[in-house]
Amino acid sequence: MLCEGEKMLGEALRSGAKLKTVLVRDGWDSPLVKEAEERGASLYSAPDALFKLASEVETPQNVIFSCEQPQWTADALDGAGQVLLLDGLQDPGNLGTILRTADAMGAVGLLLGSGCADPYAPKPLRAAMGSIYHMPVWQGDLPTEIEKLKRQDYTLVCGHLKGEGALPAATERMCLVIGNEGNGVSDNVADMCHKYRLPMYGFAESLNAAVAAGILIYELARGMHAE
């Protein structure tokens, strides 16, 4: 996967990711670049004009690098915690934002159902700000994976416009399902969960998927970590 920026490079190195190639802007230096080279990465530099052509962003930072994608499966779940399931979430920025929020709130895994954006594409990676290295992310069939989680005593919650106004009591194993930006959580998946509707005090009927996810991730985490 292709990543940009010193912070991302630092997160990749701290996580033990296997770096392949590092491209730096001429004249830029950092101890992180030396560390990457010592770990076997191929190091190149380029003048500003050429460096900008290699970047995915309008205002590139000083380093672009490639590294191997983390490889996770459901076996990465070990013990209690909050798990996120995404059901057809298509916006790359939403995906990266949700991943970053889940990481900040101590979630232990993110499962992508069919139709989700690629978490290793440049835009989700930028939005996640390095969280891709911290938390297991894998893909699977949601109904099948939900049944597995239920057998492990996870409490399943999904955001739903026809849901109840109260969250279930927090347990040490919570699972939050966030649906597609336009259609929400698919019916067969929603029927396997406790449906919850965020209260709305204004005129909008719903929230952006990443915003709604952030509120729900926080609320579940707060309940799980209450004294």
PDB file of C-alpha atoms in Angstrom:
ATOM      1  CA  MET A   1       0.000   0.000   0.000  1.00  0.00           C
ATOM      2  CA  LEU A   2       1.107   3.560  -0.721  1.00  0.00           C
ATOM      3  CA  CYS A   3       1.343   6.046   2.158  1.00  0.00           C
ATOM      4  CA  GLU A   4       2.505   9.641   2.538  1.00  0.00           C
ATOM      5  CA  GLY A   5       3.867  11.785   5.317  1.00  0.00           C
ATOM      6  CA  GLU A   6       6.302  11.625   8.209  1.00  0.00           C
ATOM      7  CA  LYS A   7       3.621  10.692  10.752  1.00  0.00           C
ATOM      8  CA  MET A   8       2.497   7.744   8.652  1.00  0.00           C
ATOM      9  CA  LEU A   9       6.102   6.630   8.208  1.00  0.00           C
ATOM     10  CA  GLY A  10       6.665   6.803  11.952  1.00  0.00           C
ATOM     11  CA  GLU A  11       3.510   4.784  12.655  1.00  0.00           C
ATOM     12  CA  ALA A  12       4.524   2.182  10.085  1.00  0.00           C
ATOM     13  CA  LEU A  13       7.958   1.781  11.652  1.00  0.00           C
ATOM     14  CA  ARG A  14       6.567   1.579  15.192  1.00  0.00           C
ATOM     15  CA  SER A  15       4.118  -1.104  14.160  1.00  0.00           C
ATOM     16  CA  GLY A  16       6.805  -3.237  12.532  1.00  0.00           C
ATOM     17  CA  ALA A  17       5.359  -2.908   9.017  1.00  0.00           C
ATOM     18  CA  LYS A  18       7.594  -4.175   6.253  1.00  0.00           C
ATOM     19  CA  LEU A  19       8.586  -1.158   4.191  1.00  0.00           C
ATOM     20  CA  LYS A  20       9.468  -1.631   0.534  1.00  0.00           C
ATOM     21  CA  THR A  21      10.330   1.734  -1.045  1.00  0.00           C
ATOM     22  CA  VAL A  22      10.796   5.224   0.390  1.00  0.00           C
ATOM     23  CA  LEU A  23      10.817   8.351  -1.796  1.00  0.00           C
ATOM     24  CA  VAL A  24      11.860  11.651  -0.190  1.00  0.00           C
ATOM     25  CA  ARG A  25      11.891  15.203  -1.484  1.00  0.00           C
ATOM     26  CA  ASP A  26      15.400  16.446  -2.275  1.00  0.00           C
ATOM     27  CA  GLY A  27      16.931  18.171   0.735  1.00  0.00           C
ATOM     28  CA  TRP A  28      14.608  16.593   3.303  1.00  0.00           C
ATOM     29  CA  ASP A  29      16.091  14.406   6.004  1.00  0.00           C
ATOM     30  CA  SER A  30      14.721  12.584   9.042  1.00  0.00           C
ATOM     31  CA  PRO A  31      15.935   9.845  11.395  1.00  0.00           C
ATOM     32  CA  LEU A  32      12.875   7.874  10.268  1.00  0.00           C
ATOM     33  CA  VAL A  33      14.267   7.629   6.750  1.00  0.00           C
ATOM     34  CA  LYS A  34      17.533   6.214   8.043  1.00  0.00           C
ATOM     35  CA  GLU A  35      15.610   3.711  10.172  1.00  0.00           C
ATOM     36  CA  ALA A  36      13.528   2.655   7.177  1.00  0.00           C
ATOM     37  CA  GLU A  37      16.661   2.122   5.110  1.00  0.00           C
ATOM     38  CA  GLU A  38      18.266   0.104   7.924  1.00  0.00           C
ATOM     39  CA  ARG A  39      15.183  -2.142   7.896  1.00  0.00           C
ATOM     40  CA  GLY A  40      15.692  -2.925   4.227  1.00  0.00           C
ATOM     41  CA  ALA A  41      13.639  -0.298   2.410  1.00  0.00           C
ATOM     42  CA  SER A  42      14.945   1.003  -0.915  1.00  0.00           C
ATOM     43  CA  LEU A  43      15.579   4.753  -0.595  1.00  0.00           C
ATOM     44  CA  TYR A  44      15.183   7.287  -3.424  1.00  0.00           C
ATOM     45  CA  SER A  45      15.036  11.089  -3.630  1.00  0.00           C
ATOM     46  CA  ALA A  46      13.478  13.360  -6.220  1.00  0.00           C
ATOM     47  CA  PRO A  47      13.396  17.071  -7.001  1.00  0.00           C
ATOM     48  CA  ASP A  48      10.278  18.958  -6.016  1.00  0.00           C
ATOM     49  CA  ALA A  49       8.554  18.871  -9.414  1.00  0.00           C
ATOM     50  CA  LEU A  50       9.024  15.117  -9.822  1.00  0.00           C
ATOM     51  CA  PHE A  51       8.090  14.441  -6.203  1.00  0.00           C
ATOM     52  CA  LYS A  52       4.771  16.259  -6.682  1.00  0.00           C
ATOM     53  CA  LEU A  53       3.971  14.016  -9.662  1.00  0.00           C
ATOM     54  CA  ALA A  54       4.406  10.952  -7.452  1.00  0.00           C
ATOM     55  CA  SER A  55       2.106  12.285  -4.731  1.00  0.00           C
ATOM     56  CA  GLU A  56      -1.639  11.663  -4.447  1.00  0.00           C
ATOM     57  CA  VAL A  57      -2.352  15.001  -2.733  1.00  0.00           C
ATOM     58  CA  GLU A  58      -2.360  18.611  -3.867  1.00  0.00           C
ATOM     59  CA  THR A  59       0.130  19.693  -1.200  1.00  0.00           C
ATOM     60  CA  PRO A  60       2.459  16.731  -0.687  1.00  0.00           C
ATOM     61  CA  GLN A  61       4.487  16.165   2.437  1.00  0.00           C
ATOM     62  CA  ASN A  62       8.164  15.236   2.291  1.00  0.00           C
ATOM     63  CA  VAL A  63       8.021  11.463   2.084  1.00  0.00           C
ATOM     64  CA  ILE A  64       6.074   8.827   0.148  1.00  0.00           C
ATOM     65  CA  PHE A  65       6.532   5.143   0.876  1.00  0.00           C
ATOM     66  CA  SER A  66       5.140   1.734   0.111  1.00  0.00           C
ATOM     67  CA  CYS A  67       4.791  -1.114   2.558  1.00  0.00           C
ATOM     68  CA  GLU A  68       3.118  -4.493   2.772  1.00  0.00           C
ATOM     69  CA  GLN A  69      -0.527  -4.510   3.780  1.00  0.00           C
ATOM     70  CA  PRO A  70      -1.203  -5.907   7.257  1.00  0.00           C
ATOM     71  CA  GLN A  71      -2.818  -9.325   6.990  1.00  0.00           C
ATOM     72  CA  TRP A  72      -5.551 -10.024   9.542  1.00  0.00           C
ATOM     73  CA  THR A  73      -8.340 -12.528  10.065  1.00  0.00           C
ATOM     74  CA  ALA A  74     -11.100 -12.880  12.650  1.00  0.00           C
ATOM     75  CA  ASP A  75      -8.625 -14.925  14.694  1.00  0.00           C
ATOM     76  CA  ALA A  76      -7.031 -11.588  15.625  1.00  0.00           C
ATOM     77  CA  LEU A  77      -9.915 -11.006  18.030  1.00  0.00           C
ATOM     78  CA  ASP A  78      -8.686 -12.111  21.408  1.00  0.00           C
ATOM     79  CA  GLY A  79     -10.828 -11.479  24.433  1.00  0.00           C
ATOM     80  CA  ALA A  80     -13.110  -8.566  25.205  1.00  0.00           C
ATOM     81  CA  GLY A  81     -13.504  -5.228  23.481  1.00  0.00           C
ATOM     82  CA  GLN A  82     -15.512  -3.268  20.951  1.00  0.00           C
ATOM     83  CA  VAL A  83     -15.647  -4.515  17.350  1.00  0.00           C
ATOM     84  CA  LEU A  84     -16.830  -2.457  14.377  1.00  0.00           C
ATOM     85  CA  LEU A  85     -18.658  -4.013  11.415  1.00  0.00           C
ATOM     86  CA  LEU A  86     -19.183  -1.996   8.232  1.00  0.00           C
ATOM     87  CA  ASP A  87     -22.018  -3.032   5.946  1.00  0.00           C
ATOM     88  CA  GLY A  88     -21.457  -1.695   2.426  1.00  0.00           C
ATOM     89  CA  LEU A  89     -19.778   1.547   3.548  1.00  0.00           C
ATOM     90  CA  GLN A  90     -18.543   3.023   0.267  1.00  0.00           C
ATOM     91  CA  ASP A  91     -17.016   6.422   1.002  1.00  0.00           C
ATOM     92  CA  PRO A  92     -13.221   6.105   1.471  1.00  0.00           C
ATOM     93  CA  GLY A  93     -13.037   9.167   3.741  1.00  0.00           C
ATOM     94  CA  ASN A  94     -15.790   7.822   5.985  1.00  0.00           C
ATOM     95  CA  LEU A  95     -13.994   4.489   6.242  1.00  0.00           C
ATOM     96  CA  GLY A  96     -10.706   6.070   7.264  1.00  0.00           C
ATOM     97  CA  THR A  97     -12.400   8.384   9.763  1.00  0.00           C
ATOM     98  CA  ILE A  98     -14.289   5.506  11.372  1.00  0.00           C
ATOM     99  CA  LEU A  99     -11.092   3.474  11.619  1.00  0.00           C
ATOM    100  CA  ARG A 100      -9.280   6.346  13.329  1.00  0.00           C
ATOM    101  CA  THR A 101     -12.176   6.961  15.748  1.00  0.00           C
ATOM    102  CA  ALA A 102     -12.464   3.273  16.603  1.00  0.00           C
ATOM    103  CA  ASP A 103      -8.731   3.105  17.275  1.00  0.00           C
ATOM    104  CA  ALA A 104      -8.898   6.163  19.541  1.00  0.00           C
ATOM    105  CA  MET A 105     -11.768   4.633  21.529  1.00  0.00           C
ATOM    106  CA  GLY A 106      -9.946   1.349  22.090  1.00  0.00           C
ATOM    107  CA  ALA A 107     -11.768  -0.868  19.596  1.00  0.00           C
ATOM    108  CA  VAL A 108     -10.145  -4.220  18.943  1.00  0.00           C
ATOM    109  CA  GLY A 109     -11.102  -4.867  15.326  1.00  0.00           C
ATOM    110  CA  LEU A 110     -12.843  -3.628  12.171  1.00  0.00           C
ATOM    111  CA  LEU A 111     -14.666  -6.065   9.891  1.00  0.00           C
ATOM    112  CA  LEU A 112     -15.627  -5.040   6.351  1.00  0.00           C
ATOM    113  CA  GLY A 113     -18.582  -6.655   4.641  1.00  0.00           C
ATOM    114  CA  SER A 114     -19.063  -6.844   0.879  1.00  0.00           C
ATOM    115  CA  GLY A 115     -19.300  -3.555  -0.995  1.00  0.00           C
ATOM    116  CA  CYS A 116     -17.056  -1.589   1.365  1.00  0.00           C
ATOM    117  CA  ALA A 117     -14.351   0.778   0.199  1.00  0.00           C
ATOM    118  CA  ASP A 118     -10.758  -0.472   0.114  1.00  0.00           C
ATOM    119  CA  PRO A 119      -9.147   0.406   3.490  1.00  0.00           C
ATOM    120  CA  TYR A 120      -5.682   0.342   1.885  1.00  0.00           C
ATOM    121  CA  ALA A 121      -6.404   2.935  -0.804  1.00  0.00           C
ATOM    122  CA  PRO A 122      -4.681   6.322  -0.360  1.00  0.00           C
ATOM    123  CA  LYS A 123      -7.722   8.332   0.838  1.00  0.00           C
ATOM    124  CA  PRO A 124      -8.760   5.977   3.691  1.00  0.00           C
ATOM    125  CA  LEU A 125      -5.123   5.690   4.732  1.00  0.00           C
ATOM    126  CA  ARG A 126      -4.811   9.478   4.989  1.00  0.00           C
ATOM    127  CA  ALA A 127      -8.071   9.788   6.920  1.00  0.00           C
ATOM    128  CA  ALA A 128      -7.060   7.000   9.319  1.00  0.00           C
ATOM    129  CA  MET A 129      -3.782   8.784  10.186  1.00  0.00           C
ATOM    130  CA  GLY A 130      -1.833   5.624  10.946  1.00  0.00           C
ATOM    131  CA  SER A 131      -4.585   3.680  12.713  1.00  0.00           C
ATOM    132  CA  ILE A 132      -4.433   1.059   9.960  1.00  0.00           C
ATOM    133  CA  TYR A 133      -1.244  -0.163  11.661  1.00  0.00           C
ATOM    134  CA  HIS A 134      -2.792  -0.411  15.136  1.00  0.00           C
ATOM    135  CA  MET A 135      -6.035  -2.293  14.741  1.00  0.00           C
ATOM    136  CA  PRO A 136      -6.912  -5.527  12.922  1.00  0.00           C
ATOM    137  CA  VAL A 137      -8.935  -4.936   9.740  1.00  0.00           C
ATOM    138  CA  TRP A 138     -10.307  -7.839   7.737  1.00  0.00           C
ATOM    139  CA  GLN A 139     -13.102  -8.766   5.343  1.00  0.00           C
ATOM    140  CA  GLY A 140     -15.845 -11.366   5.658  1.00  0.00           C
ATOM    141  CA  ASP A 141     -19.481 -12.294   5.204  1.00  0.00           C
ATOM    142  CA  LEU A 142     -21.324 -10.246   7.819  1.00  0.00           C
ATOM    143  CA  PRO A 143     -24.137 -12.687   8.730  1.00  0.00           C
ATOM    144  CA  THR A 144     -21.594 -15.475   9.154  1.00  0.00           C
ATOM    145  CA  GLU A 145     -19.260 -13.309  11.219  1.00  0.00           C
ATOM    146  CA  ILE A 146     -22.133 -11.995  13.353  1.00  0.00           C
ATOM    147  CA  GLU A 147     -23.129 -15.543  14.256  1.00  0.00           C
ATOM    148  CA  LYS A 148     -19.547 -16.186  15.348  1.00  0.00           C
ATOM    149  CA  LEU A 149     -19.542 -13.035  17.461  1.00  0.00           C
ATOM    150  CA  LYS A 150     -22.832 -13.990  19.094  1.00  0.00           C
ATOM    151  CA  ARG A 151     -21.358 -17.333  20.078  1.00  0.00           C
ATOM    152  CA  GLN A 152     -18.570 -15.351  21.768  1.00  0.00           C
ATOM    153  CA  ASP A 153     -21.199 -13.374  23.743  1.00  0.00           C
ATOM    154  CA  TYR A 154     -20.867 -10.108  21.831  1.00  0.00           C
ATOM    155  CA  THR A 155     -23.793  -7.698  22.103  1.00  0.00           C
ATOM    156  CA  LEU A 156     -24.715  -6.521  18.592  1.00  0.00           C
ATOM    157  CA  VAL A 157     -25.891  -2.946  18.008  1.00  0.00           C
ATOM    158  CA  CYS A 158     -26.614  -1.214  14.704  1.00  0.00           C
ATOM    159  CA  GLY A 159     -27.495   2.354  13.876  1.00  0.00           C
ATOM    160  CA  HIS A 160     -30.975   2.304  12.319  1.00  0.00           C
ATOM    161  CA  LEU A 161     -33.599   4.939  11.489  1.00  0.00           C
ATOM    162  CA  LYS A 162     -36.322   2.670  12.890  1.00  0.00           C
ATOM    163  CA  GLY A 163     -34.392   1.710  15.984  1.00  0.00           C
ATOM    164  CA  GLU A 164     -35.149   2.159  19.667  1.00  0.00           C
ATOM    165  CA  GLY A 165     -34.178   5.214  21.654  1.00  0.00           C
ATOM    166  CA  ALA A 166     -32.009   3.398  24.215  1.00  0.00           C
ATOM    167  CA  LEU A 167     -28.797   1.465  23.867  1.00  0.00           C
ATOM    168  CA  PRO A 168     -28.569  -1.991  25.434  1.00  0.00           C
ATOM    169  CA  ALA A 169     -26.614  -2.318  28.667  1.00  0.00           C
ATOM    170  CA  ALA A 170     -22.883  -2.264  28.006  1.00  0.00           C
ATOM    171  CA  THR A 171     -20.961  -5.507  28.320  1.00  0.00           C
ATOM    172  CA  GLU A 172     -17.274  -6.234  27.959  1.00  0.00           C
ATOM    173  CA  ARG A 173     -17.928  -7.445  24.384  1.00  0.00           C
ATOM    174  CA  MET A 174     -19.786  -4.960  22.191  1.00  0.00           C
ATOM    175  CA  CYS A 175     -20.157  -4.928  18.419  1.00  0.00           C
ATOM    176  CA  LEU A 176     -21.346  -1.897  16.444  1.00  0.00           C
ATOM    177  CA  VAL A 177     -22.628  -2.183  12.861  1.00  0.00           C
ATOM    178  CA  ILE A 178     -22.570   0.876  10.581  1.00  0.00           C
ATOM    179  CA  GLY A 179     -24.354   0.687   7.244  1.00  0.00           C
ATOM    180  CA  ASN A 180     -24.168   2.105   3.760  1.00  0.00           C
ATOM    181  CA  GLU A 181     -24.285   5.903   3.426  1.00  0.00           C
ATOM    182  CA  GLY A 182     -27.515   5.858   1.417  1.00  0.00           C
ATOM    183  CA  ASN A 183     -29.319   2.664   2.421  1.00  0.00           C
ATOM    184  CA  GLY A 184     -28.138   2.039   5.959  1.00  0.00           C
ATOM    185  CA  VAL A 185     -27.650  -1.443   7.390  1.00  0.00           C
ATOM    186  CA  SER A 186     -29.056  -4.217   5.206  1.00  0.00           C
ATOM    187  CA  ASP A 187     -32.255  -5.817   6.541  1.00  0.00           C
ATOM    188  CA  ASN A 188     -30.803  -9.275   7.142  1.00  0.00           C
ATOM    189  CA  VAL A 189     -27.913  -7.836   9.149  1.00  0.00           C
ATOM    190  CA  ALA A 190     -30.111  -5.358  11.065  1.00  0.00           C
ATOM    191  CA  ASP A 191     -32.454  -8.170  12.111  1.00  0.00           C
ATOM    192  CA  MET A 192     -29.519  -9.814  13.893  1.00  0.00           C
ATOM    193  CA  CYS A 193     -28.802  -6.693  15.988  1.00  0.00           C
ATOM    194  CA  HIS A 194     -30.297  -4.379  18.578  1.00  0.00           C
ATOM    195  CA  LYS A 195     -31.476  -1.443  16.448  1.00  0.00           C
ATOM    196  CA  TYR A 196     -30.702   1.989  17.886  1.00  0.00           C
ATOM    197  CA  ARG A 197     -31.656   5.411  16.556  1.00  0.00           C
ATOM    198  CA  LEU A 198     -29.675   8.459  17.567  1.00  0.00           C
ATOM    199  CA  PRO A 199     -31.984  11.213  18.838  1.00  0.00           C
ATOM    200  CA  MET A 200     -32.342  14.162  16.458  1.00  0.00           C
ATOM    201  CA  TYR A 201     -33.283  17.559  17.868  1.00  0.00           C
ATOM    202  CA  GLY A 202     -33.250  19.509  14.622  1.00  0.00           C
ATOM    203  CA  PHE A 203     -34.665  19.032  11.137  1.00  0.00           C
ATOM    204  CA  ALA A 204     -32.131  16.614   9.609  1.00  0.00           C
ATOM    205  CA  GLU A 205     -33.306  13.003   9.623  1.00  0.00           C
ATOM    206  CA  SER A 206     -29.873  11.429   9.769  1.00  0.00           C
ATOM    207  CA  LEU A 207     -26.155  12.075  10.135  1.00  0.00           C
ATOM    208  CA  ASN A 208     -23.137  11.435   7.965  1.00  0.00           C
ATOM    209  CA  ALA A 209     -22.066   7.809   8.457  1.00  0.00           C
ATOM    210  CA  ALA A 210     -18.701   8.704   9.998  1.00  0.00           C
ATOM    211  CA  VAL A 211     -20.266  11.245  12.367  1.00  0.00           C
ATOM    212  CA  ALA A 212     -22.953   8.801  13.497  1.00  0.00           C
ATOM    213  CA  ALA A 213     -20.327   6.093  13.924  1.00  0.00           C
ATOM    214  CA  GLY A 214     -18.151   8.417  16.008  1.00  0.00           C
ATOM    215  CA  ILE A 215     -20.989   9.202  18.406  1.00  0.00           C
ATOM    216  CA  LEU A 216     -21.976   5.548  18.776  1.00  0.00           C
ATOM    217  CA  ILE A 217     -18.392   4.315  19.143  1.00  0.00           C
ATOM    218  CA  TYR A 218     -17.881   6.849  21.927  1.00  0.00           C
ATOM    219  CA  GLU A 219     -21.140   5.994  23.702  1.00  0.00           C
ATOM    220  CA  LEU A 220     -20.415   2.265  23.665  1.00  0.00           C
ATOM    221  CA  ALA A 221     -16.819   2.806  24.781  1.00  0.00           C
ATOM    222  CA  ARG A 222     -17.965   5.064  27.626  1.00  0.00           C
ATOM    223  CA  GLY A 223     -20.415   2.418  28.814  1.00  0.00           C
ATOM    224  CA  MET A 224     -17.799  -0.316  28.580  1.00  0.00           C
ATOM    225  CA  HIS A 225     -15.229   1.652  30.550  1.00  0.00           C
ATOM    226  CA  ALA A 226     -17.533   3.106  33.194  1.00  0.00           C
ATOM    227  CA  GLU A 227     -16.298   2.640  36.738  1.00  0.00           C
TER     228      GLU A 227
END
